[in-house]
């Protein structure tokens, strides 16, 4: 299939395919007229890349999955490097979640103080604010 058909079937653009090719993630063959041609294996690679990008992986982070598929594996996530990439992404997401949780708690504490002050209890406590004293594991 030609680049336009592959792009349409993969849900991307011809420009993105040329970029992926330049980065070594896909490889085009050339027909007698010099046009890029691709096969179903290229579509599988692109679908893997698009899925991972939807999950938040950077383009370069998809490489282990692409290489796993190129090695003939039925899925791109059954190789050790792919499993490690998943672990790395989970650790990154966990760190983001932790940071967001800390920001959430700071905002909740500030809200409690502001509501208390607005109600005339300028002592700055959190009494009377629903959930203000809950621990980190509660309310998630």
PDB file of C-alpha atoms in Angstrom:
ATOM      1  CA  UNK A   1       0.000   0.000   0.000  1.00  0.00           C
ATOM      2  CA  UNK A   2       1.116   3.565  -0.546  1.00  0.00           C
ATOM      3  CA  UNK A   3       1.813   6.141   2.117  1.00  0.00           C
ATOM      4  CA  UNK A   4      -1.621   7.818   1.939  1.00  0.00           C
ATOM      5  CA  UNK A   5      -3.502   4.558   2.387  1.00  0.00           C
ATOM      6  CA  UNK A   6      -1.259   3.486   5.254  1.00  0.00           C
ATOM      7  CA  UNK A   7      -1.685   6.853   6.952  1.00  0.00           C
ATOM      8  CA  UNK A   8      -5.472   6.642   6.638  1.00  0.00           C
ATOM      9  CA  UNK A   9      -5.616   3.071   7.926  1.00  0.00           C
ATOM     10  CA  UNK A  10      -3.284   3.867  10.831  1.00  0.00           C
ATOM     11  CA  UNK A  11      -5.108   7.063  11.784  1.00  0.00           C
ATOM     12  CA  UNK A  12      -2.138   9.325  11.197  1.00  0.00           C
ATOM     13  CA  UNK A  13      -0.697  11.525   8.447  1.00  0.00           C
ATOM     14  CA  UNK A  14       1.747  10.927   5.622  1.00  0.00           C
ATOM     15  CA  UNK A  15       3.954  13.575   7.204  1.00  0.00           C
ATOM     16  CA  UNK A  16       4.053  11.600  10.469  1.00  0.00           C
ATOM     17  CA  UNK A  17       4.945   8.440   8.552  1.00  0.00           C
ATOM     18  CA  UNK A  18       7.859  10.173   6.847  1.00  0.00           C
ATOM     19  CA  UNK A  19       9.003  11.393  10.278  1.00  0.00           C
ATOM     20  CA  UNK A  20       8.743   7.880  11.740  1.00  0.00           C
ATOM     21  CA  UNK A  21      10.726   6.623   8.777  1.00  0.00           C
ATOM     22  CA  UNK A  22      13.415   9.268   9.350  1.00  0.00           C
ATOM     23  CA  UNK A  23      13.595   8.146  13.008  1.00  0.00           C
ATOM     24  CA  UNK A  24      14.014   4.513  11.925  1.00  0.00           C
ATOM     25  CA  UNK A  25      10.735   3.274  13.381  1.00  0.00           C
ATOM     26  CA  UNK A  26       9.289   2.182  10.047  1.00  0.00           C
ATOM     27  CA  UNK A  27      10.979   1.323   6.782  1.00  0.00           C
ATOM     28  CA  UNK A  28       9.462   2.060   3.406  1.00  0.00           C
ATOM     29  CA  UNK A  29      10.143   0.006   0.357  1.00  0.00           C
ATOM     30  CA  UNK A  30      10.111   1.648  -3.057  1.00  0.00           C
ATOM     31  CA  UNK A  31       8.176   0.531  -6.081  1.00  0.00           C
ATOM     32  CA  UNK A  32       9.410   0.836  -9.666  1.00  0.00           C
ATOM     33  CA  UNK A  33       8.314   4.472  -9.786  1.00  0.00           C
ATOM     34  CA  UNK A  34      10.113   5.327  -6.547  1.00  0.00           C
ATOM     35  CA  UNK A  35       6.931   5.626  -4.469  1.00  0.00           C
ATOM     36  CA  UNK A  36       6.990   4.444  -0.885  1.00  0.00           C
ATOM     37  CA  UNK A  37       5.152   1.180  -0.318  1.00  0.00           C
ATOM     38  CA  UNK A  38       4.230  -0.522   2.914  1.00  0.00           C
ATOM     39  CA  UNK A  39       2.774  -3.818   4.069  1.00  0.00           C
ATOM     40  CA  UNK A  40       0.484  -5.061   6.797  1.00  0.00           C
ATOM     41  CA  UNK A  41       3.456  -5.422   9.166  1.00  0.00           C
ATOM     42  CA  UNK A  42       4.022  -1.672   8.882  1.00  0.00           C
ATOM     43  CA  UNK A  43       0.387  -1.106   9.796  1.00  0.00           C
ATOM     44  CA  UNK A  44       0.865  -3.278  12.919  1.00  0.00           C
ATOM     45  CA  UNK A  45       3.923  -1.201  13.866  1.00  0.00           C
ATOM     46  CA  UNK A  46       2.037   2.033  13.413  1.00  0.00           C
ATOM     47  CA  UNK A  47      -0.934   0.848  15.417  1.00  0.00           C
ATOM     48  CA  UNK A  48       1.445  -0.081  18.245  1.00  0.00           C
ATOM     49  CA  UNK A  49       3.113   3.338  18.065  1.00  0.00           C
ATOM     50  CA  UNK A  50      -0.229   5.174  18.034  1.00  0.00           C
ATOM     51  CA  UNK A  51      -1.554   3.174  20.990  1.00  0.00           C
ATOM     52  CA  UNK A  52       1.553   3.882  23.036  1.00  0.00           C
ATOM     53  CA  UNK A  53       1.469   7.570  22.128  1.00  0.00           C
ATOM     54  CA  UNK A  54      -2.170   7.637  23.281  1.00  0.00           C
ATOM     55  CA  UNK A  55      -0.898   6.204  26.592  1.00  0.00           C
ATOM     56  CA  UNK A  56       1.573   9.081  26.892  1.00  0.00           C
ATOM     57  CA  UNK A  57       4.723   7.444  25.575  1.00  0.00           C
ATOM     58  CA  UNK A  58       7.131   9.683  23.715  1.00  0.00           C
ATOM     59  CA  UNK A  59       7.974   8.529  20.200  1.00  0.00           C
ATOM     60  CA  UNK A  60      11.420   7.257  21.164  1.00  0.00           C
ATOM     61  CA  UNK A  61       9.899   5.303  24.064  1.00  0.00           C
ATOM     62  CA  UNK A  62       7.965   3.220  21.508  1.00  0.00           C
ATOM     63  CA  UNK A  63      11.167   1.808  20.001  1.00  0.00           C
ATOM     64  CA  UNK A  64      11.382  -1.335  22.202  1.00  0.00           C
ATOM     65  CA  UNK A  65       7.840  -2.274  21.191  1.00  0.00           C
ATOM     66  CA  UNK A  66       8.563  -1.693  17.501  1.00  0.00           C
ATOM     67  CA  UNK A  67      11.730  -3.773  17.717  1.00  0.00           C
ATOM     68  CA  UNK A  68       9.802  -6.526  19.501  1.00  0.00           C
ATOM     69  CA  UNK A  69       7.270  -6.663  16.664  1.00  0.00           C
ATOM     70  CA  UNK A  70      10.017  -6.555  14.042  1.00  0.00           C
ATOM     71  CA  UNK A  71      11.621  -9.560  15.732  1.00  0.00           C
ATOM     72  CA  UNK A  72       8.521 -11.551  14.800  1.00  0.00           C
ATOM     73  CA  UNK A  73       6.738 -11.539  18.131  1.00  0.00           C
ATOM     74  CA  UNK A  74       2.926 -11.606  18.057  1.00  0.00           C
ATOM     75  CA  UNK A  75       2.734  -8.448  20.201  1.00  0.00           C
ATOM     76  CA  UNK A  76       5.092  -5.583  20.808  1.00  0.00           C
ATOM     77  CA  UNK A  77       4.939  -5.832  24.561  1.00  0.00           C
ATOM     78  CA  UNK A  78       6.202  -9.359  25.208  1.00  0.00           C
ATOM     79  CA  UNK A  79       9.944  -8.615  25.054  1.00  0.00           C
ATOM     80  CA  UNK A  80      12.102  -7.746  28.070  1.00  0.00           C
ATOM     81  CA  UNK A  81      12.854  -4.231  26.759  1.00  0.00           C
ATOM     82  CA  UNK A  82       9.139  -3.561  26.268  1.00  0.00           C
ATOM     83  CA  UNK A  83       8.328  -4.786  29.761  1.00  0.00           C
ATOM     84  CA  UNK A  84      11.021  -2.494  31.133  1.00  0.00           C
ATOM     85  CA  UNK A  85       9.566   0.414  29.145  1.00  0.00           C
ATOM     86  CA  UNK A  86       6.174  -0.287  30.738  1.00  0.00           C
ATOM     87  CA  UNK A  87       7.785  -0.336  34.196  1.00  0.00           C
ATOM     88  CA  UNK A  88       9.545   2.941  33.496  1.00  0.00           C
ATOM     89  CA  UNK A  89       6.343   4.592  32.284  1.00  0.00           C
ATOM     90  CA  UNK A  90       4.444   3.356  35.343  1.00  0.00           C
ATOM     91  CA  UNK A  91       7.119   4.792  37.639  1.00  0.00           C
ATOM     92  CA  UNK A  92       6.885   8.096  35.782  1.00  0.00           C
ATOM     93  CA  UNK A  93       3.100   8.119  36.092  1.00  0.00           C
ATOM     94  CA  UNK A  94       3.266   7.200  39.782  1.00  0.00           C
ATOM     95  CA  UNK A  95       5.614  10.134  40.388  1.00  0.00           C
ATOM     96  CA  UNK A  96       3.213  12.474  38.567  1.00  0.00           C
ATOM     97  CA  UNK A  97       0.263  11.160  40.542  1.00  0.00           C
ATOM     98  CA  UNK A  98       2.154  11.624  43.814  1.00  0.00           C
ATOM     99  CA  UNK A  99       3.061  15.183  42.878  1.00  0.00           C
ATOM    100  CA  UNK A 100      -0.529  15.957  41.905  1.00  0.00           C
ATOM    101  CA  UNK A 101      -1.761  14.425  45.156  1.00  0.00           C
ATOM    102  CA  UNK A 102       0.564  16.696  47.134  1.00  0.00           C
ATOM    103  CA  UNK A 103      -0.656  19.752  45.214  1.00  0.00           C
ATOM    104  CA  UNK A 104      -4.257  18.650  45.814  1.00  0.00           C
ATOM    105  CA  UNK A 105      -3.642  18.335  49.548  1.00  0.00           C
ATOM    106  CA  UNK A 106      -2.008  21.780  49.702  1.00  0.00           C
ATOM    107  CA  UNK A 107      -4.932  23.340  47.906  1.00  0.00           C
ATOM    108  CA  UNK A 108      -7.416  21.527  50.130  1.00  0.00           C
ATOM    109  CA  UNK A 109      -5.617  22.846  53.250  1.00  0.00           C
ATOM    110  CA  UNK A 110      -5.596  26.388  51.869  1.00  0.00           C
ATOM    111  CA  UNK A 111      -9.275  26.117  51.009  1.00  0.00           C
ATOM    112  CA  UNK A 112     -10.065  24.957  54.540  1.00  0.00           C
ATOM    113  CA  UNK A 113      -8.189  27.921  56.036  1.00  0.00           C
ATOM    114  CA  UNK A 114      -9.840  30.345  53.617  1.00  0.00           C
ATOM    115  CA  UNK A 115     -13.320  29.006  54.348  1.00  0.00           C
ATOM    116  CA  UNK A 116     -12.672  29.147  58.064  1.00  0.00           C
ATOM    117  CA  UNK A 117     -11.431  32.730  57.827  1.00  0.00           C
ATOM    118  CA  UNK A 118     -14.389  33.710  55.635  1.00  0.00           C
ATOM    119  CA  UNK A 119     -16.775  32.222  58.214  1.00  0.00           C
ATOM    120  CA  UNK A 120     -15.252  34.394  60.917  1.00  0.00           C
ATOM    121  CA  UNK A 121     -13.068  31.789  62.579  1.00  0.00           C
ATOM    122  CA  UNK A 122      -9.779  33.485  61.751  1.00  0.00           C
ATOM    123  CA  UNK A 123      -7.885  30.930  63.847  1.00  0.00           C
ATOM    124  CA  UNK A 124      -6.978  29.209  60.572  1.00  0.00           C
ATOM    125  CA  UNK A 125      -8.055  25.729  61.614  1.00  0.00           C
ATOM    126  CA  UNK A 126      -9.765  23.158  59.476  1.00  0.00           C
ATOM    127  CA  UNK A 127     -12.636  22.352  61.829  1.00  0.00           C
ATOM    128  CA  UNK A 128     -15.947  22.147  60.123  1.00  0.00           C
ATOM    129  CA  UNK A 129     -14.574  21.575  56.648  1.00  0.00           C
ATOM    130  CA  UNK A 130     -15.823  18.276  55.317  1.00  0.00           C
ATOM    131  CA  UNK A 131     -13.003  15.812  54.780  1.00  0.00           C
ATOM    132  CA  UNK A 132     -10.265  18.219  55.869  1.00  0.00           C
ATOM    133  CA  UNK A 133      -8.749  15.753  58.268  1.00  0.00           C
ATOM    134  CA  UNK A 134      -8.822  12.694  56.024  1.00  0.00           C
ATOM    135  CA  UNK A 135      -5.623  10.831  55.431  1.00  0.00           C
ATOM    136  CA  UNK A 136      -3.936  10.422  52.077  1.00  0.00           C
ATOM    137  CA  UNK A 137      -5.397   7.003  51.354  1.00  0.00           C
ATOM    138  CA  UNK A 138      -8.969   8.113  51.907  1.00  0.00           C
ATOM    139  CA  UNK A 139     -11.041   9.757  49.243  1.00  0.00           C
ATOM    140  CA  UNK A 140      -9.043   8.550  46.259  1.00  0.00           C
TER     141      UNK A 140
END
